[in-house]
Short mmCIF file of C-alpha atoms and ligand atoms in Angstrom, two decimals:
data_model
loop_
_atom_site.label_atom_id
_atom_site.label_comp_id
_atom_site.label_asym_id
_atom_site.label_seq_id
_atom_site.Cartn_x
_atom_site.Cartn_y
_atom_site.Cartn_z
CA UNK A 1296 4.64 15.80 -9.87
CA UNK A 1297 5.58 16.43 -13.35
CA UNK A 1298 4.52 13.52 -15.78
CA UNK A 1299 6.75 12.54 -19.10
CA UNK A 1300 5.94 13.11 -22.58
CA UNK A 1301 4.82 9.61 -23.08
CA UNK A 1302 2.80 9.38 -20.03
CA UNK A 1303 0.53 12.68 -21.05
CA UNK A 1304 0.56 11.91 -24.74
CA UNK A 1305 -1.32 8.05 -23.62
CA UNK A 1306 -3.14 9.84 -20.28
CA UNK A 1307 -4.81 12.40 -23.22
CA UNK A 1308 -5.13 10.44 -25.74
CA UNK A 1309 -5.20 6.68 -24.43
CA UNK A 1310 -5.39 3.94 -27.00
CA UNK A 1311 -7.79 1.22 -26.76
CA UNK A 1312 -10.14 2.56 -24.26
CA UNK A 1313 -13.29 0.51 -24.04
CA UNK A 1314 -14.29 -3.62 -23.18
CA UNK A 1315 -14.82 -6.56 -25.43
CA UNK A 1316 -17.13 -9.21 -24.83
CA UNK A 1317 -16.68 -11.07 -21.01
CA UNK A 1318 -18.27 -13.82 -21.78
CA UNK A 1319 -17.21 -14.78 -25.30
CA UNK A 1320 -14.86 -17.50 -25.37
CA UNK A 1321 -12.15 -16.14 -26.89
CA UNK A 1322 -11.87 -13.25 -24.26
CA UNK A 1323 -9.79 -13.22 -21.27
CA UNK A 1324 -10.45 -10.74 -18.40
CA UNK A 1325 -8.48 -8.84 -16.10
CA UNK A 1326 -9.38 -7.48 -13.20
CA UNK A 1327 -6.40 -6.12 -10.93
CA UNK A 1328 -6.11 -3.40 -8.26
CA UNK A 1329 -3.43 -1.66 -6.26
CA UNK A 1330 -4.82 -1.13 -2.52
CA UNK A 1331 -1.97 0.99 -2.07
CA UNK A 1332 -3.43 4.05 -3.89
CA UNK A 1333 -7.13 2.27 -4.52
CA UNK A 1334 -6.40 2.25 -8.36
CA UNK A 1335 -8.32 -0.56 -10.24
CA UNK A 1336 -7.69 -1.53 -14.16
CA UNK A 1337 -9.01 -3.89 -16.32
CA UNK A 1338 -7.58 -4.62 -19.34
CA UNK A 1339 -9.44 -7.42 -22.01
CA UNK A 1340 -7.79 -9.79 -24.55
CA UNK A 1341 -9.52 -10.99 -27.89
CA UNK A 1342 -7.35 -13.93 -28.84
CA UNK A 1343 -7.18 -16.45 -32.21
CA UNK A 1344 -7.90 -19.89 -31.01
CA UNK A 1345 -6.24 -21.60 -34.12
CA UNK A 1346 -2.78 -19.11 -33.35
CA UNK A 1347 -2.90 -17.88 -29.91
CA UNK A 1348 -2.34 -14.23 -31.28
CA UNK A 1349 -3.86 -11.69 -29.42
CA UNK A 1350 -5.71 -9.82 -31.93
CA UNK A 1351 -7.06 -7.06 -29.80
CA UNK A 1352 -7.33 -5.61 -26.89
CA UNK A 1353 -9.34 -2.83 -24.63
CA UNK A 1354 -8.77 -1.35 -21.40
CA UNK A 1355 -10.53 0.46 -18.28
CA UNK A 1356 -8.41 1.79 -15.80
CA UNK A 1357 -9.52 4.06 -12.75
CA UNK A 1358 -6.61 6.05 -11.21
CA UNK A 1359 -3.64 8.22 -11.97
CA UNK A 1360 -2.35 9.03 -15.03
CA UNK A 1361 0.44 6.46 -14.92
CA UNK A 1362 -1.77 3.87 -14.05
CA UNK A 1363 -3.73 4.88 -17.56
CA UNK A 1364 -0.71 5.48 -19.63
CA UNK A 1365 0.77 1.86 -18.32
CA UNK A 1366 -2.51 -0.27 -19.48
CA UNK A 1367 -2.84 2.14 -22.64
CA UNK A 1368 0.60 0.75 -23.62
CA UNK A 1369 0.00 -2.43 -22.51
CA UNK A 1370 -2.78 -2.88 -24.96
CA UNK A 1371 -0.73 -1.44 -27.64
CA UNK A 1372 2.07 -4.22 -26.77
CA UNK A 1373 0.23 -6.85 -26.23
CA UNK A 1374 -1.56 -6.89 -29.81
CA UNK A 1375 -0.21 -8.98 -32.16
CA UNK A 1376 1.91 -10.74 -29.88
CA UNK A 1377 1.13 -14.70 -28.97
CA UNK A 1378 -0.09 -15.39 -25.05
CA UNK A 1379 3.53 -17.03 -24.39
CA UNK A 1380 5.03 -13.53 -25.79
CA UNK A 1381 3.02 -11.64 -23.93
CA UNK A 1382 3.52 -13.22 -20.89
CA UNK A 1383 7.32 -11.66 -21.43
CA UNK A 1384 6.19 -8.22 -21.06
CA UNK A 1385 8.06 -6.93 -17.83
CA UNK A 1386 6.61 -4.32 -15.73
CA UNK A 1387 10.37 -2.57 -16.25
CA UNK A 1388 9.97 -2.08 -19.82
CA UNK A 1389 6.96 -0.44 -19.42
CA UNK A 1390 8.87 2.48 -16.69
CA UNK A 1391 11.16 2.88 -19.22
CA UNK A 1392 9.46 3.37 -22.10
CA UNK A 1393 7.16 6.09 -19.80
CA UNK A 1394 10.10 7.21 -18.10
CA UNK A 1395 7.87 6.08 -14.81
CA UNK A 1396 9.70 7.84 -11.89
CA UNK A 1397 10.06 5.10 -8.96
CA UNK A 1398 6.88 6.67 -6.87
CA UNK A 1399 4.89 5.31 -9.89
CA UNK A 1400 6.47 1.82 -10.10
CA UNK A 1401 3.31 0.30 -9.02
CA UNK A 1402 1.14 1.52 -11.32
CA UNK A 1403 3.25 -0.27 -13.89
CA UNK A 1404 3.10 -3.48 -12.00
CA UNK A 1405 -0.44 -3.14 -11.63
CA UNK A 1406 -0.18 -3.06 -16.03
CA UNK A 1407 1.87 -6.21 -15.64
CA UNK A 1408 -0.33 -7.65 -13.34
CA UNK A 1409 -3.39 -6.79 -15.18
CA UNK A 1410 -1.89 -8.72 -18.94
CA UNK A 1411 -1.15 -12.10 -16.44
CA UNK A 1412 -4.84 -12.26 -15.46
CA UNK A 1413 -5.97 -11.30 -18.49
CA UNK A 1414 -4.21 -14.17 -20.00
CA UNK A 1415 -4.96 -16.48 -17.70
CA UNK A 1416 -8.47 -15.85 -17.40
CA UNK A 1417 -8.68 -16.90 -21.02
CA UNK A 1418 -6.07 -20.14 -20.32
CA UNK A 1419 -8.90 -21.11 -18.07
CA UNK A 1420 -11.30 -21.00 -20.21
CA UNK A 1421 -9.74 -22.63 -22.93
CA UNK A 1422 -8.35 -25.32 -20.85
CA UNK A 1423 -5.43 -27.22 -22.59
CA UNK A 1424 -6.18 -25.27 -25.99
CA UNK A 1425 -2.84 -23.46 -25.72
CA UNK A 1426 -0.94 -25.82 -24.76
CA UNK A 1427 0.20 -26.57 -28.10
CA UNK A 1428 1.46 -23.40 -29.16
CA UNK A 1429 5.35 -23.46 -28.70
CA UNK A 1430 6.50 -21.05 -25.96
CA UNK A 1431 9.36 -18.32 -26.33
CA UNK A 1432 11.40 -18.21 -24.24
CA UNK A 1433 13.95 -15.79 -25.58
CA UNK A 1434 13.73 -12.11 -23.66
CA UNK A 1435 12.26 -9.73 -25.66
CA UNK A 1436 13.20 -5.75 -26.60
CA UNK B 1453 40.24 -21.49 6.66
CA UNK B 1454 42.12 -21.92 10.31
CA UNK B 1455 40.20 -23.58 13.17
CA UNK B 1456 41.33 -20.11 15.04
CA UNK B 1457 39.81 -18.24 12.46
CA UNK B 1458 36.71 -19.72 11.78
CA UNK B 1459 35.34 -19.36 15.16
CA UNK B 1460 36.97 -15.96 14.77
CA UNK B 1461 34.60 -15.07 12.42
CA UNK B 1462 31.64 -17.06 14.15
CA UNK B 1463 30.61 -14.06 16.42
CA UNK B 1464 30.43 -11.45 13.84
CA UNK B 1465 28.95 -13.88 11.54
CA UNK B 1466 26.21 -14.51 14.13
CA UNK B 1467 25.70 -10.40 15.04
CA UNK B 1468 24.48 -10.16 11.22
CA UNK B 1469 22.42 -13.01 11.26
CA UNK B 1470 20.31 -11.77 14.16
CA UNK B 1471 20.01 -8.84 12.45
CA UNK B 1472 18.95 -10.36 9.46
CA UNK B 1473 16.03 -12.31 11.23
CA UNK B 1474 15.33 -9.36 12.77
CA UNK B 1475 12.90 -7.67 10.71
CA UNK B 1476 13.09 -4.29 12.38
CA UNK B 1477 16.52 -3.78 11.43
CA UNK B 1478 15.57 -3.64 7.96
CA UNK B 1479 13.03 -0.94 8.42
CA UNK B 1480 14.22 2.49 8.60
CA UNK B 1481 12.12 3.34 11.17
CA UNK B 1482 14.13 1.97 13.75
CA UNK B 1483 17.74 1.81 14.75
CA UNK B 1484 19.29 -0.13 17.67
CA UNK B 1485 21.21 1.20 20.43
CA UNK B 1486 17.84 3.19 22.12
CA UNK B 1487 18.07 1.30 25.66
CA UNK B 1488 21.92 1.59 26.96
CA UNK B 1489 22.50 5.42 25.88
CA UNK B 1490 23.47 7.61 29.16
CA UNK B 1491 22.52 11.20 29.22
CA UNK B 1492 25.43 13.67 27.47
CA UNK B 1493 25.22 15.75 30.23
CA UNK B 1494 25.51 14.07 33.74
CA UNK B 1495 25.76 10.38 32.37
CA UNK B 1496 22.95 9.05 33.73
CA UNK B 1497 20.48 6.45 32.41
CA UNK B 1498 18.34 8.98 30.24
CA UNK B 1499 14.93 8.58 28.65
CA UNK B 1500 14.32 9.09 24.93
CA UNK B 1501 13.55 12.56 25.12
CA UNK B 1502 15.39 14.37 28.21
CA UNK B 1503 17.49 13.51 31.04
CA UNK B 1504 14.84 12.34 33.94
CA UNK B 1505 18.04 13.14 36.66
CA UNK B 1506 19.39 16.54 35.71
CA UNK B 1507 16.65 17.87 33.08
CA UNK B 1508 18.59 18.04 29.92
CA UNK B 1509 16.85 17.75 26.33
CA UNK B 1510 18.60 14.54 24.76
CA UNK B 1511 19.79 14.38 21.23
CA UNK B 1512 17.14 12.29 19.58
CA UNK B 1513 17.71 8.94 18.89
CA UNK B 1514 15.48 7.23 16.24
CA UNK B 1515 13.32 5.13 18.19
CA UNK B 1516 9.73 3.76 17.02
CA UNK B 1517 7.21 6.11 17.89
CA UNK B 1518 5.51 3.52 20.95
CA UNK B 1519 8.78 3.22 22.38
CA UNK B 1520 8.86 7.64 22.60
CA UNK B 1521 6.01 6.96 24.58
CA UNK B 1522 7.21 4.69 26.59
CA UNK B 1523 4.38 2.80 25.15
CA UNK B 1524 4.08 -1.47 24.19
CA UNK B 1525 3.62 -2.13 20.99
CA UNK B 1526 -0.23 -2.40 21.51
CA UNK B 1527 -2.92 -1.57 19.42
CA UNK B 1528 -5.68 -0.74 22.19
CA UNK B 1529 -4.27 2.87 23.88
CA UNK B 1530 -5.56 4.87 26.08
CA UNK B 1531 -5.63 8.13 24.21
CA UNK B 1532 -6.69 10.40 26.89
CA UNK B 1533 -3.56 9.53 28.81
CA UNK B 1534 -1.46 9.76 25.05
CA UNK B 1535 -2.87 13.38 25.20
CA UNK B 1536 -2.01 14.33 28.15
CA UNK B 1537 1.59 12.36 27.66
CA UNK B 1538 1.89 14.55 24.32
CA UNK B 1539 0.91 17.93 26.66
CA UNK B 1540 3.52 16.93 29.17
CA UNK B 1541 6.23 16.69 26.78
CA UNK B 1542 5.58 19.39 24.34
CA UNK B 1543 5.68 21.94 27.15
CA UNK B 1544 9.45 19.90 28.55
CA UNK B 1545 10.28 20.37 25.04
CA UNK B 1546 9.59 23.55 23.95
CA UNK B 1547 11.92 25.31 22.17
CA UNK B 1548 11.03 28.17 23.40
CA UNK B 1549 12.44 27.11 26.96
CA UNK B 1550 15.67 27.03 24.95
CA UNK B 1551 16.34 29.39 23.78
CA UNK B 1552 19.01 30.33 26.27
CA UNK B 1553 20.71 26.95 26.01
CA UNK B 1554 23.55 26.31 23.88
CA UNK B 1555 22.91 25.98 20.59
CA UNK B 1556 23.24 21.87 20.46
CA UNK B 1557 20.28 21.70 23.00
CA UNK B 1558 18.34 24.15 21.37
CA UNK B 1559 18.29 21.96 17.95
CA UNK B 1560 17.96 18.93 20.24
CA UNK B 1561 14.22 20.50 21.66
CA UNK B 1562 13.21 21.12 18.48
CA UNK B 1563 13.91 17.50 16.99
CA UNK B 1564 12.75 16.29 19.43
CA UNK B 1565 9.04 18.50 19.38
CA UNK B 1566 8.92 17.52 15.82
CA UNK B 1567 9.36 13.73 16.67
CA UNK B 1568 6.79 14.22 19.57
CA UNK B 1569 4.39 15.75 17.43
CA UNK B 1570 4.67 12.80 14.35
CA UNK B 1571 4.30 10.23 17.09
CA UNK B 1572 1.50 11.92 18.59
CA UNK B 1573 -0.24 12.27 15.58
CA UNK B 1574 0.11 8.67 14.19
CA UNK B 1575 -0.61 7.30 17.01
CA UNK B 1576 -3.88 9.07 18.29
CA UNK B 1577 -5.05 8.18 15.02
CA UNK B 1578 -6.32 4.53 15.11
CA UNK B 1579 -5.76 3.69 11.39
CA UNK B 1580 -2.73 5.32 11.28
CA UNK B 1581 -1.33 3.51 14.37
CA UNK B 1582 -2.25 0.29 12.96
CA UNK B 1583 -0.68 1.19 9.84
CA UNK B 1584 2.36 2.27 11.72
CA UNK B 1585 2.59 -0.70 13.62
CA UNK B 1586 2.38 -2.86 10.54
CA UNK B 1587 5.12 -1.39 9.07
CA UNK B 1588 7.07 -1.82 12.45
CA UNK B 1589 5.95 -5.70 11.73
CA UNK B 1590 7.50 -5.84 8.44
CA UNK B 1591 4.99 -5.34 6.17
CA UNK B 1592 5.85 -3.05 3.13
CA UNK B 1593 2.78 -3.31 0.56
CA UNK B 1594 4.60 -2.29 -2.68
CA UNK B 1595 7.54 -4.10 -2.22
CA UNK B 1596 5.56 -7.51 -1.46
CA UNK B 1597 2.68 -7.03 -4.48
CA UNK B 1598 6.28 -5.96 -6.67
CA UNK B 1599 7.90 -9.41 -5.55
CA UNK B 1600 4.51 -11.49 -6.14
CA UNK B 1601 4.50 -9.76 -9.91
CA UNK B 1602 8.22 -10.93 -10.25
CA UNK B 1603 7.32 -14.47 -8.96
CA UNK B 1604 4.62 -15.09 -11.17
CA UNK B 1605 6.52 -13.81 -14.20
CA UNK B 1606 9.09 -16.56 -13.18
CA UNK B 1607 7.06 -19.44 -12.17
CA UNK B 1608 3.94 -19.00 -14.81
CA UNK B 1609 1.66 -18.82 -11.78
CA UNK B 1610 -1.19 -16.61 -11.18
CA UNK B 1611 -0.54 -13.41 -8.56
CA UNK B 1612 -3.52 -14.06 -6.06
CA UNK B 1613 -4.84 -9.87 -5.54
CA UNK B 1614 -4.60 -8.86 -2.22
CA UNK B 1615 -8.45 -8.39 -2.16
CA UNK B 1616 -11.12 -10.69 -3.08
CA UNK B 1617 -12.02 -10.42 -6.38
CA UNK B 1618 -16.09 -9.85 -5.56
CA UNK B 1619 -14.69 -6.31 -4.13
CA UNK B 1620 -12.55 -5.41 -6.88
CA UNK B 1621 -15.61 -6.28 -9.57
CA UNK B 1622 -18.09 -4.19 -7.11
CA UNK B 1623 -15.14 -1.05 -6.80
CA UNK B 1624 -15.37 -1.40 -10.89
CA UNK B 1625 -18.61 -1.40 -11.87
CA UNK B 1626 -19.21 1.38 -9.13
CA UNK B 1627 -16.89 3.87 -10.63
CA UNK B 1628 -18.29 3.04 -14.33
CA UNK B 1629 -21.45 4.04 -12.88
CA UNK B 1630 -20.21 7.64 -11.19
CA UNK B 1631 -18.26 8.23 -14.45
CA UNK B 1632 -21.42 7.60 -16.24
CA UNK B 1633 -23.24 10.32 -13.56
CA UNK B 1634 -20.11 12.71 -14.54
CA UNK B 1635 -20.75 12.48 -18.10
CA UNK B 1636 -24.87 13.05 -17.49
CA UNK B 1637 -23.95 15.65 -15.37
CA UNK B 1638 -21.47 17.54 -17.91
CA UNK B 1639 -24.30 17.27 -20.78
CA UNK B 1640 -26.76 18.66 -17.79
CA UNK B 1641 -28.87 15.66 -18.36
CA UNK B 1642 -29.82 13.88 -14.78
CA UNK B 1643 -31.09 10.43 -14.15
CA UNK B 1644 -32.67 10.13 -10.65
CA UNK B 1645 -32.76 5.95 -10.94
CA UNK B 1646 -28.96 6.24 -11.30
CA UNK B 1647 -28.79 8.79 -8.84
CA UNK B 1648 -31.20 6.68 -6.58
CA UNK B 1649 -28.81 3.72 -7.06
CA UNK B 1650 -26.04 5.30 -6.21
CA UNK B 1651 -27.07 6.84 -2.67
CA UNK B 1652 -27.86 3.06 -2.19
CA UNK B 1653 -24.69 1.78 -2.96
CA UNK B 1654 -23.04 4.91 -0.95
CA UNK B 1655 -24.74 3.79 2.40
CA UNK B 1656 -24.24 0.09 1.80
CA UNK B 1657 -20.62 1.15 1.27
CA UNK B 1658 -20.80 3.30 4.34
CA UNK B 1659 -21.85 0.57 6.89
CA UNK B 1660 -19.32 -1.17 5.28
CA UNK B 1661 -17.09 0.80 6.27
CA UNK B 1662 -18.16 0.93 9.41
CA UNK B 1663 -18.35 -2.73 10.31
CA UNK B 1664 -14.59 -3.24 9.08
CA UNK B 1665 -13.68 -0.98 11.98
CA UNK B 1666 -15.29 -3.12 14.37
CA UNK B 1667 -13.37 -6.36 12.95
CA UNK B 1668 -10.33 -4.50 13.34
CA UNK B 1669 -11.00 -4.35 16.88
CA UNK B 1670 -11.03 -7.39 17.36
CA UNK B 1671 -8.35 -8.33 15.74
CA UNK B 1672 -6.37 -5.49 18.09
CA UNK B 1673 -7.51 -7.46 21.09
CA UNK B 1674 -5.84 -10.78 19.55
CA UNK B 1675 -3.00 -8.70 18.85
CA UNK B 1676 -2.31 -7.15 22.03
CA UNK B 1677 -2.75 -10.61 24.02
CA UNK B 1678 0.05 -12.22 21.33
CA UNK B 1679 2.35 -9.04 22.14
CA UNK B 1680 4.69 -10.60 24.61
CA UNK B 1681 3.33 -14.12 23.50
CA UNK B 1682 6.50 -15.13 21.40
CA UNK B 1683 4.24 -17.14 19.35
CA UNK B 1684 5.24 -15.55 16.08
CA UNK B 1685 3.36 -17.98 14.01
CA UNK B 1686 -0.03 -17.09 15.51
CA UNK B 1687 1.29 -12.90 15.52
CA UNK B 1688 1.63 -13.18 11.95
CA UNK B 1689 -1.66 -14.64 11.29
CA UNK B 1690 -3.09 -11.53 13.13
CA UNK B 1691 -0.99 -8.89 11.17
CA UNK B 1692 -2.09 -10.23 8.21
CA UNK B 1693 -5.70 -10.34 8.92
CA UNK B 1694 -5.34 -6.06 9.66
CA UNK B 1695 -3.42 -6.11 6.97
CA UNK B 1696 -5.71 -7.68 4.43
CA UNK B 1697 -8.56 -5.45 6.19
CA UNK B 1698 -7.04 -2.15 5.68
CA UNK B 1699 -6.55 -2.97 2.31
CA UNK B 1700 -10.08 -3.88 1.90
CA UNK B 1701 -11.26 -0.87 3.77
CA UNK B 1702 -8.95 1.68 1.45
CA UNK B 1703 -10.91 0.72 -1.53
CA UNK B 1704 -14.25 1.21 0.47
CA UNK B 1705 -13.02 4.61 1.61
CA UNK B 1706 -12.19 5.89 -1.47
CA UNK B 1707 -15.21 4.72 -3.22
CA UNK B 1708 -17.29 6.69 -0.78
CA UNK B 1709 -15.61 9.69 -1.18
CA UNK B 1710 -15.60 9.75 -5.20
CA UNK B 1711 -19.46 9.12 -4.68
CA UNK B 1712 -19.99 11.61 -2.38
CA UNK B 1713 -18.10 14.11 -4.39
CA UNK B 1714 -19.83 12.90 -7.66
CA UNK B 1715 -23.41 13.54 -5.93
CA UNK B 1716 -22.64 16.81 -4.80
CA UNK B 1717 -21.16 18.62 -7.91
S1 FES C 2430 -0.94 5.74 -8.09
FE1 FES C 2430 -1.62 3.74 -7.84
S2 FES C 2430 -1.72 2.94 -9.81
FE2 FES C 2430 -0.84 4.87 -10.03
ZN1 ZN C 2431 21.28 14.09 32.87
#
């Protein structure tokens, strides 16, 4: 199968490869997997206790190319946005913005699914610490 | 609305609603109307694949692959006798016997040997025919996980991962370690603890493997004794119990074969 531009430019050269620190406080982990295909990713969020900004992020993904290209971008999107932003993200933005053709669908839910835990790994551990932040609501581009 | 035409519209109403609740008719693997056909030929009663009366190939009908076999929708078979069912009927349906029929039948026979030989070969295969049969059951993995992802967007809930998480962390930090052998390998450096490890981890995986098959078993033999049951509650429970194994065991399969691949090159 032929891949799209923006899937082999993030498959070669994916951003935010790597892990941050699992057991630091202000790190929330992500561990999903499709059994589908046997794909696993985890993707890693650093965020600001005093803003709830997600100030960086890493990611580890084995399986296809999609797969990789969907958590690469998801690390790019997720930085800089709060939790409750990030929480927006829709697995559909990420197929279109890859062009994901719908045999690779999954792999983008499995980017989806790997932000949620992330976040909410880190919601756990900073129980109630978020709930201040004000949530948005609105849909975002 | 009339009286008259409400209950007018009560029987058709009702025809979709069984459908509905009907999970099969949403697959595309099957499609009703298998049971009454007659044969095209001499009108009687025929089987799925040929006319038992007068001989005839039948045009094929899209039936679930037990059902070409004349089969329940059991998980324990009796492969020796599917073999010889499969020899029986690929020599009936040869094209090449054929090939001085019109050209209708001719197509017919070799539908049909192409159906036969999909059927045989799912369902010889005991993965594959549990597979098969889950899908017959309703289960369509990437639609449910893509529904679960939707549902926690909406609801602010966490997806629960269709394996445990203990597997998922051991599936992780086992490919980190083969991609660590690759890299070793590639700067022709070799580290026989990490290669040691690994092997370990291989035939840990391997028994694994093994010992899932065996629970599967027994969850065919709950299975086939809830067939006819009726007691969906209790059939469901079983499905997903294979279901949640097979999952398990695709992750353990591919994990030994990128390890036994990363060993060898
Ligand atoms: S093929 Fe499964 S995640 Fe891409
Ligand atoms: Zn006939």
């Amino acid at each position: 199968m032929s891949y799209s531009d923006k899937v082999l430019d993030h498959y070669s050269n994916p951003r935010n490869v790597g892990s941050l620190d699992k057991s630091s406080q202000d790190v929330g982990t992500g561990l999903v997997g499709a059994p589908e295909c046997g794909d696993v990713m985890k993707l890693q969020i650093k965020v600001n206790p005093q803003t709830s900004v997600i100030e960086d992020a890493k990611f580890k993904t084995f399986g296809c190319g999609s797969a990789i290209a969907s958590s690469s971008l998801a690390t790019e999107w997720v930085k800089g946005k709060t939790v409750e932003e990030a929480l927006q993200i829709k697995n559909t933005e990420i197929v279109k913005e890859l062009s994901l053709p719908p045999v690779k669908i999954h792999c983008s839910v499995l980017a989806e699914d790997a932000i949620r835990a992330a976040i909410h790994d880190w919601k756990k551990k900073n129980n109630g610490v978020a709930q201040n932040v004000p949530a948005t609501t609105e849909a975002r581009q | 609305m009339s009286r008259a035409g409400h209950w007018a519209a009560q029987p058709g109403a009702s025809v979709v609603n069984v459908l509905m609740a009907n999970p099969e008719s949403k697959s595309s693997l099957i499609m009703p109307g298998e049971a009454t056909s007659t044969c095209w030929s001499c009108g009687t009663m025929r089987a799925v694949h040929f006319c038992s009366a007068c001989g005839k190939v039948q045009p094929p009908v899209p039936v679930n692959y037990f059902t070409f076999f004349a089969l329940p929708r059991k998980l324990n078979l009796d492969t020796a006798l599917l073999e010889r069912e499969f020899y029986e009927l690929s020599r009936k349906l040869h094209p090449d016997l054929y090939a001085r029929a019109d050209q209708q039948e001719q197509e017919w026979s070799m539908e049909q040997s192409s159906l036969l030989n999909d059927a045989y070969r799912t369902l010889k295969d005991p993965i594959k025919r549990t597979e098969y049969l889950l899908r017959l059951e309703g289960v369509e993995l990437e639609e449910q996980s893509k529904t679960a992802t939707e549902k926690a967007r909406a609801t602010g809930e966490v997806k629960k991962q269709v394996v445990p998480p203990d597997l998922l962390e051991e599936v992780f930090e086992l490919n980190m370690q083969l991609e660590e052998l690759r890299m070793q390998k590639k700067m022709g450096e070799d580290d026989p603890a990490l290669i040691e490890e690994l092997r370990k981890q291989k035939l840990k995986f391997e028994e694994k493997y093994e010992a899932l098959f065996e629970e599967l078993k027994g969850y065919w033999n709950q299975w086939d004794k809830l067939v006819d049951s009726g007691d969906e509650e209790a059939r469901g429970k079983v499905r997903d119990q294979m279901l949640d194994l097979l999952n398990r065991r695709n992750y353990i399969r591919n994990l030994v074969r990128d390890v036994n691949e990363a060993l060898e090159n």
